[in-house]
Structures are given as C-alpha cells and as structure tokens.
Amino acid sequence: MTSQSGAALLQSIPSPSPEWQQLAIGQWLEALGIMPLVQGSVLGAVVVGIVLGIVIAVVVLGIWLFTGRLTRKDAGWTLLMSLLFGVVLAFLLRFVGPSWGIQTYALCILAGIVIATLLTGYRLRQRGVDAGYVIDIAVWAVLLGIAAARLFHVLTHPDDYFGVGRDPMTAFYIWEGGIAIFGALIGGAVGIWIGCRTTGVRFTTFVDALAPGLLLAQAFGRFGNWFNHELFGQPTDLPWGLEIEATNPAFPVGLPPETLFHPTFAYEIVWNVLGAALLLWLDRKRDMQWGRLIALYLIWYGLGRSVFETIRLDPSELLLGIRTNVWMAFLAIAVGVVVWVVQTRRHPGLEPSPWQPGREPGAEEGVDSDVYTELPETRTQDEAEPAAEPAAPTR
C-alpha cells in the first residue's frame, strides 16, 4: 500500500496481512509432525485420534463439572463420543494437505458463540436454571441461525448467485463467506423456541439471559470483517481511518490508493460492547424479565446498525432507496418497542419461575400456574425480593 505521512500512518488502522485471513492449520500440523503421522498409516491416524479425543473429553468434562450436571453416565458417554470424534477427525486429516486451513472469520464467530454461551449459562444459573441447559438450547439456535443467516444473505444479494454468468450452486458454498446477522437472529430465535420447548425453560427467561452475551458475540464476529478487509465505510479524513489495499476488489474505482475509510467494524464493536455493559448494569438485580431485556437489545442494536449500515460501501439491495439491512434495523427497533410495551403491560411483576408451567425439574405433569409469586430462592444469587401483587393470568 502507498505510504502516507508518518503521523497519519501511526494513527490510522492498518488492515492485517491477507495471509491472516486463514490460519494455516495444515502447515502447523506438518511442522509438528502430526500430518505425516496421520497420513503415513492407519495406526498413526488412530493414535492421533485417541489423543485428540482424550483432550476433547478433558475439556468437555471440565465444562460439565463447572455446570454441576456431571454424572457417571454422562462422563462415560462424553469420553466415548470424544474418542469417536477424535478418531473421525484424524481420518479426515488423511484427505487434506498442508494447504488446509481455517478461516479467521469463522474463528471469530466461534469465539463469539463460546463467550455468549458461557455468559448466558452463568446468568441462567443466577435465575435458578442449571447452566448446562444453555448447551441443549444453543445447539438448535446455532444450527438454525447459521442456516437462516446464509439464506438471508443470498436473498438480499441475488445477483451474486443468480445473475448472468453465476452458478446458483454457489449459494450453498457457505465456506466462501456470506452470512447476514438479521437472518441469524431470526433463525436463532426459532432455534431457541424449539430448544426451550424441548427443555422446559421459559423462552423469555432464556432470551433475557442471552441478550448481553449476544451483543458480545456480535462484537467478536465483527473482527472477522477486519481480517477479511471487507464491509468498510465511506472515505474519511479521520485519523482512525481504515487502510485498505487498492488491489482489493471492493476498493472504489477512482480513489487514490492512500484513501482511508470508516472502520465500520470498529464502530459496531464499540457500540455492541457498550450495549452489553448497559444491559448487564440494568439487569444487575435480575429484575428485567418477561422479554424486556431482549427488547432493549433489539432497540440498541437496531439503532446502531441503522447508522453504521448507511455509511458502508458494500453493495446491497435497496428498497425505496434504503438498504435492506437498514429496513431490518428499523424493524428490530419497532419489534423491541412493541415487546417492551406489551410485556410491561401484561406482566408488571416478576416471572413466577424460569420454567414453563408444569415443566419444572421433578414437577408433576399438568401443573399450570402463571401467577406471580415470591422470587424463588434458587432464582438468583442476589437477595430475593418480594414479587409484585398477584395479577390475573394471561391468555
């Protein structure tokens, strides 16, 4: 990239080297001697798989112990499935070469999922729900969220997949990039609903526990845009402008190579982290219930995204001259406001339980109570406070 003045160069945000877009796992394994061992013989692959499985089992069992749900049966199944997964993964390495790697963007998303899962599990424990339930629900949320995120991206960028000279099958090549957060939110919400139906956890309890972690997960995911040199904003003279190489296909034609751009990924990271801190502070007594915290999440994220989206340069479908993601941000704000107003009027008190009526662990089937009651002692680690006066059951 063309050199700039010393002061500007020191204050601008450099883009990472293109080599950072992918972690060369294959080369690392080759240097450590693992790849030759796996590809040299079946026995070598089995040995590597067993060692890998043991490592995975130790990590998973540690998480089980942390959540307090570990039983002898669970430990046995965890060890067996970890060993099986390790061996399968080792045999898959026999079919890849040293050029095999993992996209850094994918690792950023994975890191965000892990952070959100841990924080949500902690917050569920404070509400009287075993933290391990977050895994049971997260599986549904992550799988449907990824699928919907890809579908939303394809529908809002049809020319990239169905235009002249395009191969429609590339719409399924998710490893080549292209996901949309609003699709992930829709698919994830459906997955959470399914997960809550199967586990008995109250939907509003789970999403309120998730809200701060969701913002942190999105902040981690935005780092992937920095590694990929993508989704940057309009040109700027601000000292923290983002450096983008002029050879980047997304670099606007006609601009000088030393042009700096708004680092929209950084703006959204800061906005999301501040939002997570705000939600945690508002919910410090665990009294933001009945979906009101997730409503504030929708309003906060929608407000920020509606601004950051307008300064991005990446192509997007327009509706009435406005980018589709801006419309989705407006929709998120509207949904958040509606949820807040409706739930505040319908449920002025605290949730009677973090469980769906009759789905408490050990409860008899058929028990149905949705009236307000004292905050259960197991609901929170804070001092329990009396709930609001009983209200009429909702329908």
Short mmCIF file of C-alpha atoms in Angstrom, two decimals:
data_model
loop_
_atom_site.label_atom_id
_atom_site.label_comp_id
_atom_site.label_asym_id
_atom_site.label_seq_id
_atom_site.Cartn_x
_atom_site.Cartn_y
_atom_site.Cartn_z
CA MET A 1 0.00 0.00 0.00
CA THR A 2 1.23 3.51 -0.77
CA SER A 3 2.98 5.13 2.20
CA GLN A 4 1.29 8.02 3.99
CA SER A 5 2.70 10.73 6.21
CA GLY A 6 4.21 9.46 9.47
CA ALA A 7 1.52 10.99 11.68
CA ALA A 8 -1.39 9.64 9.63
CA LEU A 9 0.18 6.19 9.35
CA LEU A 10 0.61 5.93 13.10
CA GLN A 11 -2.99 6.96 13.80
CA SER A 12 -4.77 5.02 11.06
CA ILE A 13 -5.99 1.44 11.45
CA PRO A 14 -3.96 -0.92 9.26
CA SER A 15 -5.60 -3.92 7.66
CA PRO A 16 -3.96 -7.21 8.63
CA SER A 17 -1.92 -9.09 6.08
CA PRO A 18 -4.08 -11.15 3.67
CA GLU A 19 -2.33 -14.25 4.99
CA TRP A 20 -4.13 -13.66 8.29
CA GLN A 21 -7.46 -14.39 6.65
CA GLN A 22 -6.80 -18.08 7.14
CA LEU A 23 -4.92 -20.00 9.81
CA ALA A 24 -2.63 -22.49 8.08
CA ILE A 25 -3.56 -25.45 10.28
CA GLY A 26 -2.23 -27.93 7.74
CA GLN A 27 1.20 -26.31 7.70
CA TRP A 28 1.32 -26.22 11.50
CA LEU A 29 0.42 -29.90 11.73
CA GLU A 30 3.02 -30.63 9.08
CA ALA A 31 5.70 -28.80 11.07
CA LEU A 32 4.73 -30.61 14.28
CA GLY A 33 4.96 -33.98 12.54
CA ILE A 34 1.30 -34.78 13.11
CA MET A 35 0.26 -34.63 9.46
CA PRO A 36 2.91 -37.16 8.34
CA LEU A 37 1.92 -39.44 11.21
CA VAL A 38 -1.77 -39.31 10.30
CA GLN A 39 -1.21 -39.73 6.57
CA GLY A 40 1.57 -42.28 6.97
CA SER A 41 -0.52 -45.15 8.31
CA VAL A 42 -3.92 -46.09 9.66
CA LEU A 43 -2.36 -46.88 13.04
CA GLY A 44 -0.87 -43.39 13.19
CA ALA A 45 -4.28 -41.87 12.49
CA VAL A 46 -5.86 -43.97 15.24
CA VAL A 47 -3.21 -42.93 17.78
CA VAL A 48 -3.60 -39.24 16.94
CA GLY A 49 -7.38 -39.60 17.07
CA ILE A 50 -7.29 -41.19 20.53
CA VAL A 51 -5.01 -38.48 21.89
CA LEU A 52 -7.21 -35.78 20.35
CA GLY A 53 -10.31 -37.46 21.77
CA ILE A 54 -8.83 -37.52 25.27
CA VAL A 55 -8.04 -33.81 25.04
CA ILE A 56 -11.58 -33.06 23.91
CA ALA A 57 -13.02 -35.22 26.68
CA VAL A 58 -11.00 -33.41 29.35
CA VAL A 59 -12.25 -30.04 28.12
CA VAL A 60 -15.89 -31.15 27.88
CA LEU A 61 -15.83 -32.91 31.25
CA GLY A 62 -14.36 -29.78 32.80
CA ILE A 63 -17.29 -27.78 31.46
CA TRP A 64 -19.72 -30.40 32.78
CA LEU A 65 -18.14 -30.16 36.23
CA PHE A 66 -18.35 -26.36 36.10
CA THR A 67 -22.08 -26.53 35.34
CA GLY A 68 -22.66 -29.09 38.08
CA ARG A 69 -24.50 -31.58 35.87
CA LEU A 70 -21.85 -34.30 35.53
CA THR A 71 -22.94 -37.85 36.31
CA ARG A 72 -21.12 -41.13 35.82
CA LYS A 73 -23.30 -41.92 32.83
CA ASP A 74 -22.66 -38.50 31.30
CA ALA A 75 -18.92 -38.91 31.84
CA GLY A 76 -18.91 -42.29 30.10
CA TRP A 77 -20.85 -41.05 27.09
CA THR A 78 -18.71 -37.92 26.87
CA LEU A 79 -15.49 -39.95 26.83
CA LEU A 80 -16.85 -42.38 24.23
CA MET A 81 -18.16 -39.69 21.89
CA SER A 82 -14.99 -37.59 22.28
CA LEU A 83 -12.80 -40.54 21.32
CA LEU A 84 -15.04 -41.31 18.35
CA PHE A 85 -14.97 -37.68 17.23
CA GLY A 86 -11.19 -37.52 17.61
CA VAL A 87 -10.64 -40.63 15.51
CA VAL A 88 -13.04 -39.45 12.79
CA LEU A 89 -11.29 -36.07 12.68
CA ALA A 90 -7.88 -37.74 12.46
CA PHE A 91 -9.01 -39.83 9.50
CA LEU A 92 -10.39 -36.72 7.79
CA LEU A 93 -6.90 -35.24 8.04
CA ARG A 94 -5.70 -38.08 5.79
CA PHE A 95 -7.57 -36.46 2.91
CA VAL A 96 -6.26 -32.90 3.28
CA GLY A 97 -2.84 -31.47 2.63
CA PRO A 98 -0.62 -28.86 4.24
CA SER A 99 -2.62 -26.14 2.46
CA TRP A 100 -5.66 -26.86 4.61
CA GLY A 101 -6.67 -24.05 6.95
CA ILE A 102 -9.49 -22.45 8.90
CA GLN A 103 -10.89 -19.03 8.06
CA THR A 104 -10.12 -16.47 10.76
CA TYR A 105 -13.62 -15.07 10.34
CA ALA A 106 -15.02 -18.47 11.33
CA LEU A 107 -12.85 -18.49 14.43
CA CYS A 108 -14.10 -15.01 15.37
CA ILE A 109 -17.69 -16.21 15.09
CA LEU A 110 -16.85 -19.35 17.08
CA ALA A 111 -15.21 -17.25 19.81
CA GLY A 112 -18.33 -15.11 19.98
CA ILE A 113 -20.56 -18.17 20.32
CA VAL A 114 -18.40 -19.53 23.15
CA ILE A 115 -18.41 -16.21 25.03
CA ALA A 116 -22.18 -15.84 24.64
CA THR A 117 -22.75 -19.43 25.77
CA LEU A 118 -20.62 -19.07 28.91
CA LEU A 119 -22.16 -15.74 29.91
CA THR A 120 -25.68 -17.00 29.24
CA GLY A 121 -25.03 -20.14 31.28
CA TYR A 122 -23.80 -18.02 34.19
CA ARG A 123 -26.84 -15.77 34.00
CA LEU A 124 -29.18 -18.78 33.81
CA ARG A 125 -27.65 -20.18 36.99
CA GLN A 126 -28.47 -16.93 38.74
CA ARG A 127 -32.07 -17.43 37.66
CA GLY A 128 -32.25 -20.95 39.06
CA VAL A 129 -31.61 -22.86 35.82
CA ASP A 130 -28.72 -25.30 35.52
CA ALA A 131 -26.14 -23.70 33.23
CA GLY A 132 -25.88 -26.90 31.22
CA TYR A 133 -29.27 -26.23 29.67
CA VAL A 134 -27.69 -23.49 27.58
CA ILE A 135 -25.88 -26.16 25.53
CA ASP A 136 -29.12 -28.04 24.85
CA ILE A 137 -30.75 -24.87 23.55
CA ALA A 138 -27.68 -23.38 21.85
CA VAL A 139 -27.37 -26.36 19.51
CA TRP A 140 -30.74 -25.53 17.97
CA ALA A 141 -30.06 -21.80 17.94
CA VAL A 142 -26.62 -22.05 16.30
CA LEU A 143 -27.62 -24.53 13.59
CA LEU A 144 -30.80 -22.73 12.56
CA GLY A 145 -29.10 -19.36 12.99
CA ILE A 146 -26.31 -20.23 10.55
CA ALA A 147 -28.74 -21.67 8.01
CA ALA A 148 -31.03 -18.63 8.19
CA ALA A 149 -28.06 -16.23 8.10
CA ARG A 150 -26.91 -17.75 4.83
CA LEU A 151 -30.44 -17.79 3.37
CA PHE A 152 -31.00 -14.13 4.28
CA HIS A 153 -27.68 -13.14 2.68
CA VAL A 154 -28.49 -14.97 -0.55
CA LEU A 155 -31.97 -13.43 -0.75
CA THR A 156 -30.60 -9.92 -0.22
CA HIS A 157 -27.69 -10.40 -2.69
CA PRO A 158 -29.36 -12.37 -5.51
CA ASP A 159 -27.10 -11.05 -8.27
CA ASP A 160 -24.09 -12.66 -6.59
CA TYR A 161 -25.59 -16.12 -7.06
CA PHE A 162 -28.28 -15.97 -9.75
CA GLY A 163 -27.02 -13.22 -12.06
CA VAL A 164 -25.59 -13.62 -15.55
CA GLY A 165 -22.64 -16.00 -15.55
CA ARG A 166 -23.22 -17.04 -11.92
CA ASP A 167 -23.50 -20.61 -10.66
CA PRO A 168 -26.63 -20.95 -8.47
CA MET A 169 -24.99 -23.83 -6.60
CA THR A 170 -22.57 -21.36 -5.02
CA ALA A 171 -25.48 -20.24 -2.85
CA PHE A 172 -24.73 -23.35 -0.79
CA TYR A 173 -20.98 -22.64 -0.52
CA ILE A 174 -21.16 -21.03 2.90
CA TRP A 175 -17.43 -21.64 3.43
CA GLU A 176 -16.77 -18.97 0.80
CA GLY A 177 -18.36 -16.36 3.06
CA GLY A 178 -21.64 -14.50 3.08
CA ILE A 179 -23.93 -14.50 6.12
CA ALA A 180 -26.36 -11.91 7.48
CA ILE A 181 -26.83 -11.15 11.17
CA PHE A 182 -30.54 -10.41 10.81
CA GLY A 183 -31.07 -13.84 9.29
CA ALA A 184 -29.10 -15.33 12.18
CA LEU A 185 -31.34 -13.52 14.66
CA ILE A 186 -34.49 -14.87 13.03
CA GLY A 187 -33.21 -18.42 12.71
CA GLY A 188 -31.65 -18.30 16.16
CA ALA A 189 -34.94 -17.16 17.70
CA VAL A 190 -36.73 -20.12 16.12
CA GLY A 191 -33.98 -22.44 17.37
CA ILE A 192 -34.24 -21.03 20.90
CA TRP A 193 -38.00 -21.51 20.85
CA ILE A 194 -37.55 -25.14 19.81
CA GLY A 195 -34.83 -25.66 22.42
CA CYS A 196 -36.95 -24.14 25.16
CA ARG A 197 -39.90 -26.32 24.17
CA THR A 198 -37.77 -29.44 24.50
CA THR A 199 -36.05 -28.47 27.77
CA GLY A 200 -38.91 -26.71 29.54
CA VAL A 201 -37.01 -23.46 30.09
CA ARG A 202 -39.20 -20.39 29.75
CA PHE A 203 -38.46 -18.66 26.44
CA THR A 204 -38.39 -15.16 27.92
CA THR A 205 -36.07 -16.29 30.72
CA PHE A 206 -33.56 -17.65 28.23
CA VAL A 207 -33.56 -14.72 25.80
CA ASP A 208 -33.22 -12.21 28.63
CA ALA A 209 -30.24 -14.18 29.94
CA LEU A 210 -28.81 -14.27 26.40
CA ALA A 211 -29.18 -10.58 25.48
CA PRO A 212 -25.83 -9.20 26.80
CA GLY A 213 -23.89 -12.21 25.52
CA LEU A 214 -25.48 -11.82 22.10
CA LEU A 215 -24.07 -8.32 21.77
CA LEU A 216 -20.63 -9.57 22.81
CA ALA A 217 -20.86 -12.40 20.27
CA GLN A 218 -21.63 -9.89 17.52
CA ALA A 219 -18.68 -7.76 18.64
CA PHE A 220 -16.34 -10.74 18.29
CA GLY A 221 -17.81 -11.59 14.90
CA ARG A 222 -17.11 -8.09 13.57
CA PHE A 223 -13.38 -8.70 13.97
CA GLY A 224 -13.77 -11.15 11.10
CA ASN A 225 -14.60 -8.26 8.77
CA TRP A 226 -11.28 -6.66 9.69
CA PHE A 227 -9.34 -9.82 8.89
CA ASN A 228 -11.22 -10.16 5.60
CA HIS A 229 -10.71 -6.47 4.58
CA GLU A 230 -14.43 -6.12 3.94
CA LEU A 231 -17.58 -4.15 4.78
CA PHE A 232 -15.70 -0.91 5.33
CA GLY A 233 -17.37 2.51 5.15
CA GLN A 234 -17.05 5.63 3.07
CA PRO A 235 -13.78 7.55 2.67
CA THR A 236 -12.80 9.63 5.67
CA ASP A 237 -10.08 12.04 6.80
CA LEU A 238 -10.41 10.95 10.43
CA PRO A 239 -7.12 9.83 11.98
CA TRP A 240 -8.54 6.40 12.79
CA GLY A 241 -9.46 5.70 9.18
CA LEU A 242 -9.02 2.14 7.95
CA GLU A 243 -6.28 1.28 5.47
CA ILE A 244 -7.47 -0.86 2.56
CA GLU A 245 -5.17 -2.02 -0.22
CA ALA A 246 -6.01 -0.54 -3.62
CA THR A 247 -5.96 -4.06 -5.13
CA ASN A 248 -9.00 -5.03 -3.05
CA PRO A 249 -11.92 -5.69 -5.46
CA ALA A 250 -14.13 -3.62 -3.14
CA PHE A 251 -11.83 -0.58 -3.33
CA PRO A 252 -13.82 2.22 -5.02
CA VAL A 253 -12.65 3.00 -8.53
CA GLY A 254 -11.05 6.39 -9.00
CA LEU A 255 -9.89 6.99 -5.43
CA PRO A 256 -6.19 7.42 -4.63
CA PRO A 257 -4.58 4.32 -3.10
CA GLU A 258 -3.81 6.09 0.18
CA THR A 259 -7.51 6.77 0.86
CA LEU A 260 -8.73 5.88 4.35
CA PHE A 261 -12.20 4.51 5.06
CA HIS A 262 -14.56 4.46 8.02
CA PRO A 263 -13.82 1.30 10.09
CA THR A 264 -17.45 0.33 10.45
CA PHE A 265 -16.46 -2.96 12.08
CA ALA A 266 -14.77 -0.98 14.89
CA TYR A 267 -17.77 1.30 15.34
CA GLU A 268 -20.06 -1.69 15.74
CA ILE A 269 -17.66 -3.45 18.12
CA VAL A 270 -17.60 -0.43 20.42
CA TRP A 271 -21.37 0.03 20.17
CA ASN A 272 -22.08 -3.63 20.96
CA VAL A 273 -19.67 -3.78 23.91
CA LEU A 274 -21.22 -0.62 25.38
CA GLY A 275 -24.67 -2.13 24.86
CA ALA A 276 -23.67 -5.36 26.63
CA ALA A 277 -22.34 -3.35 29.58
CA LEU A 278 -25.55 -1.31 29.70
CA LEU A 279 -27.79 -4.39 29.68
CA LEU A 280 -25.73 -6.05 32.42
CA TRP A 281 -26.00 -2.91 34.53
CA LEU A 282 -29.76 -2.58 34.03
CA ASP A 283 -30.22 -6.25 34.91
CA ARG A 284 -27.87 -6.26 37.91
CA LYS A 285 -30.80 -7.28 40.19
CA ARG A 286 -32.11 -9.80 37.66
CA ASP A 287 -35.44 -7.99 37.52
CA MET A 288 -35.53 -7.25 33.78
CA GLN A 289 -37.82 -10.16 32.91
CA TRP A 290 -40.61 -11.26 30.59
CA GLY A 291 -38.52 -10.45 27.50
CA ARG A 292 -37.89 -6.82 28.36
CA LEU A 293 -34.10 -7.18 28.26
CA ILE A 294 -34.12 -8.76 24.80
CA ALA A 295 -36.42 -5.90 23.75
CA LEU A 296 -33.77 -3.41 24.84
CA TYR A 297 -31.20 -5.45 22.90
CA LEU A 298 -33.28 -5.13 19.72
CA ILE A 299 -33.67 -1.39 20.21
CA TRP A 300 -29.98 -0.82 20.99
CA TYR A 301 -28.65 -2.96 18.16
CA GLY A 302 -31.19 -1.62 15.70
CA LEU A 303 -30.27 1.99 16.49
CA GLY A 304 -26.56 1.37 15.97
CA ARG A 305 -26.93 -0.77 12.88
CA SER A 306 -29.29 1.73 11.22
CA VAL A 307 -26.46 4.29 11.40
CA PHE A 308 -23.43 2.12 10.60
CA GLU A 309 -25.17 0.45 7.67
CA THR A 310 -25.75 3.76 5.91
CA ILE A 311 -22.01 4.53 5.61
CA ARG A 312 -20.95 1.09 4.32
CA LEU A 313 -19.81 0.80 0.70
CA ASP A 314 -20.56 -2.89 0.05
CA PRO A 315 -23.37 -3.48 -2.46
CA SER A 316 -26.81 -4.21 -1.07
CA GLU A 317 -30.36 -4.48 -2.34
CA LEU A 318 -32.34 -1.25 -1.99
CA LEU A 319 -35.98 -0.81 -1.08
CA LEU A 320 -37.36 2.68 -1.68
CA GLY A 321 -33.79 3.87 -1.91
CA ILE A 322 -32.82 2.46 1.51
CA ARG A 323 -30.57 -0.56 2.09
CA THR A 324 -32.44 -3.70 3.15
CA ASN A 325 -30.37 -4.05 6.32
CA VAL A 326 -31.37 -0.53 7.35
CA TRP A 327 -35.01 -1.55 6.97
CA MET A 328 -34.27 -4.63 9.08
CA ALA A 329 -32.66 -2.39 11.71
CA PHE A 330 -35.81 -0.24 11.77
CA LEU A 331 -37.86 -3.42 12.12
CA ALA A 332 -35.70 -4.58 15.03
CA ILE A 333 -36.30 -1.25 16.80
CA ALA A 334 -40.05 -1.49 16.19
CA VAL A 335 -40.23 -5.08 17.44
CA GLY A 336 -38.22 -4.14 20.52
CA VAL A 337 -40.54 -1.26 21.35
CA VAL A 338 -43.65 -3.42 20.87
CA VAL A 339 -42.25 -6.24 23.02
CA TRP A 340 -41.30 -3.78 25.78
CA VAL A 341 -44.73 -2.08 25.82
CA VAL A 342 -46.79 -5.28 25.56
CA GLN A 343 -44.79 -7.27 28.10
CA THR A 344 -44.66 -4.38 30.57
CA ARG A 345 -48.44 -4.06 30.47
CA ARG A 346 -49.18 -7.78 30.51
CA HIS A 347 -46.56 -8.75 33.11
CA PRO A 348 -45.89 -5.95 35.61
CA GLY A 349 -44.35 -8.37 38.11
CA LEU A 350 -41.58 -10.95 38.04
CA GLU A 351 -41.72 -14.30 36.29
CA PRO A 352 -43.17 -16.93 38.66
CA SER A 353 -40.50 -19.38 37.58
CA PRO A 354 -37.73 -19.72 34.97
CA TRP A 355 -39.57 -22.82 33.79
CA GLN A 356 -42.60 -23.23 31.61
CA PRO A 357 -45.75 -24.08 33.61
CA GLY A 358 -45.54 -27.70 34.70
CA ARG A 359 -42.05 -28.22 33.25
CA GLU A 360 -40.00 -27.68 36.41
CA PRO A 361 -37.50 -30.48 37.08
CA GLY A 362 -39.35 -33.09 39.12
CA ALA A 363 -42.71 -31.35 38.82
CA GLU A 364 -45.79 -33.41 38.10
CA GLU A 365 -47.28 -33.10 34.66
CA GLY A 366 -50.35 -30.95 34.39
CA VAL A 367 -49.33 -28.29 36.87
CA ASP A 368 -50.21 -24.96 35.30
CA SER A 369 -49.57 -21.75 37.16
CA ASP A 370 -48.58 -18.45 35.66
CA VAL A 371 -49.48 -16.17 38.53
CA TYR A 372 -46.89 -14.07 40.26
CA THR A 373 -45.25 -15.32 43.41
CA GLU A 374 -42.28 -14.76 45.65
CA LEU A 375 -38.95 -14.83 43.82
CA PRO A 376 -37.70 -18.43 44.37
CA GLU A 377 -34.58 -18.71 46.47
CA THR A 378 -32.86 -20.62 43.68
CA ARG A 379 -33.68 -17.95 41.12
CA THR A 380 -30.86 -15.63 41.94
CA GLN A 381 -27.72 -15.30 43.93
CA ASP A 382 -28.77 -11.82 44.96
CA GLU A 383 -31.09 -11.23 47.92
CA ALA A 384 -34.59 -12.32 46.94
CA GLU A 385 -37.20 -9.59 46.86
CA PRO A 386 -40.98 -9.98 47.06
CA ALA A 387 -42.67 -10.07 43.68
CA ALA A 388 -45.43 -7.72 42.62
CA GLU A 389 -49.03 -8.19 43.72
CA PRO A 390 -50.79 -11.14 42.04
CA ALA A 391 -52.15 -10.34 38.64
CA ALA A 392 -54.75 -12.05 36.54
CA PRO A 393 -53.38 -14.97 34.48
CA THR A 394 -52.63 -14.10 30.89
CA ARG A 395 -54.01 -15.97 27.96
#
